[in-house]
Coordinates of C-alpha atoms in Angstrom, one line a residue:
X23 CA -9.9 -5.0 -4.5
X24 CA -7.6 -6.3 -1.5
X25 CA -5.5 -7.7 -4.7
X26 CA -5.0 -5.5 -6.5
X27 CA -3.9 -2.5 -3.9
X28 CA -1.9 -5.3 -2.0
X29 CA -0.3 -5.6 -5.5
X30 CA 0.5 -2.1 -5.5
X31 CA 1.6 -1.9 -2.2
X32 CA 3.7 -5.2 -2.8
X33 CA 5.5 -3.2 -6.1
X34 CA 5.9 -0.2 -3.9
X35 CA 7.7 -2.3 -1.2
X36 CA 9.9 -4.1 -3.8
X37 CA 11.2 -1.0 -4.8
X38 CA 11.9 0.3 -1.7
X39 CA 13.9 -2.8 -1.1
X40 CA 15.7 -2.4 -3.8
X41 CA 16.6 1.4 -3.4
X42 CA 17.5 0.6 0.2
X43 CA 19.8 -1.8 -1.1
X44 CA 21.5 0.4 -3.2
X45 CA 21.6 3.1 -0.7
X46 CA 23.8 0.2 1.4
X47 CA 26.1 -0.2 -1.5
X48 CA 26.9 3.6 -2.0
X49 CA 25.0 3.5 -5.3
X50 CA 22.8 5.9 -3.7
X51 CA 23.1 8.8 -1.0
X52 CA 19.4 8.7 0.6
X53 CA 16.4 6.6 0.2
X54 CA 13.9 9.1 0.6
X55 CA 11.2 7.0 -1.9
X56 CA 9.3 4.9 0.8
X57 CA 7.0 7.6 1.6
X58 CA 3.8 6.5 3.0
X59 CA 1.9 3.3 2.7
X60 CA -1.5 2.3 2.0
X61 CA -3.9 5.1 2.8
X62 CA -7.4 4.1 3.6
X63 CA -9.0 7.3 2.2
X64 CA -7.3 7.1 -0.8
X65 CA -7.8 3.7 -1.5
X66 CA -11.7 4.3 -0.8
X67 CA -11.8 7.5 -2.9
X68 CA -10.3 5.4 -6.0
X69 CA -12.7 2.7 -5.5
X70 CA -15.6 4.5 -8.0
X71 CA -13.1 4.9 -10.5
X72 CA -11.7 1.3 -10.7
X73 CA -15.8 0.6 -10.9
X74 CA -15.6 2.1 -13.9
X75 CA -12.7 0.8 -15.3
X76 CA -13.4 -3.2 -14.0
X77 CA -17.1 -3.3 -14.9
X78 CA -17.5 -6.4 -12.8
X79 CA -17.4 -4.4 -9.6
X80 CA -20.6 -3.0 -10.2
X81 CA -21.6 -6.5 -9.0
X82 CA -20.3 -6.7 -5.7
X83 CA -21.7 -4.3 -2.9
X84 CA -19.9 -1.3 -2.1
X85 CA -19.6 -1.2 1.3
X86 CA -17.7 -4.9 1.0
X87 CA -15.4 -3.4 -1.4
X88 CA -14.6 -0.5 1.3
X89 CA -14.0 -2.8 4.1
X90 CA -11.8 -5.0 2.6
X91 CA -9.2 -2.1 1.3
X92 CA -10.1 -0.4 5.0
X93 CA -8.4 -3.6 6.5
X94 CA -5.7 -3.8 4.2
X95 CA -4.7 -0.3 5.2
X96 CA -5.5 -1.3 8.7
X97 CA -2.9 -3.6 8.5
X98 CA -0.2 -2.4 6.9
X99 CA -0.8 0.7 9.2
X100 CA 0.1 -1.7 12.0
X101 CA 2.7 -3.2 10.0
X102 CA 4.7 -0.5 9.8
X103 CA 4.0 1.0 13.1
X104 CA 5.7 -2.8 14.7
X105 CA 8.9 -1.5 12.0
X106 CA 9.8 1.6 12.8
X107 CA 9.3 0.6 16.6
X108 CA 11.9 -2.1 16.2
X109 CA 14.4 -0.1 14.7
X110 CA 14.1 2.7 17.0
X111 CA 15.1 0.8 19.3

């Protein structure tokens, strides 16, 4: 599970970058499509449905499974907090 929603998050990020890019290249006015990242909640609310959709996570205990997408939101919570600090600045 910490993967396949750092997957997500990684796509999410790629496309920022790439919108930001634009936006420094006059292709675009605003970047408003970062938006937020990684939400724990929401990652833990979507665990039962990937259950169903990857049978083999049936196998692995389900507390696990919600600790490892807590501390991937946990982290990229603190990522971005380190970000936005630096360019305040």
């Amino acid at each position: 599970m910490f993967n396949f929603f750092l997957g997500k998050q990684k796509e999410k990020d790629a496309y920022w970058s790439i919108c930001e890019e634009m936006r420094q290249n006059g292709q675009l006015l605003v970047n408003d499509w970062k938006g937020e990242f990684l939400n724990k909640y929401e990652t833990v609310k979507a665990l039962p449905h990937l259950k169903k959709h990857y049978t083999f996570l049936k196998e692995v205990d389900s507390i696990a499974l919600q600790k490892s997408v807590e501390n991937l939101a946990d982290s990229y919570s603190r990522y971005y907090k380190k970000t936005e600090q630096r360019t305040a600045l």
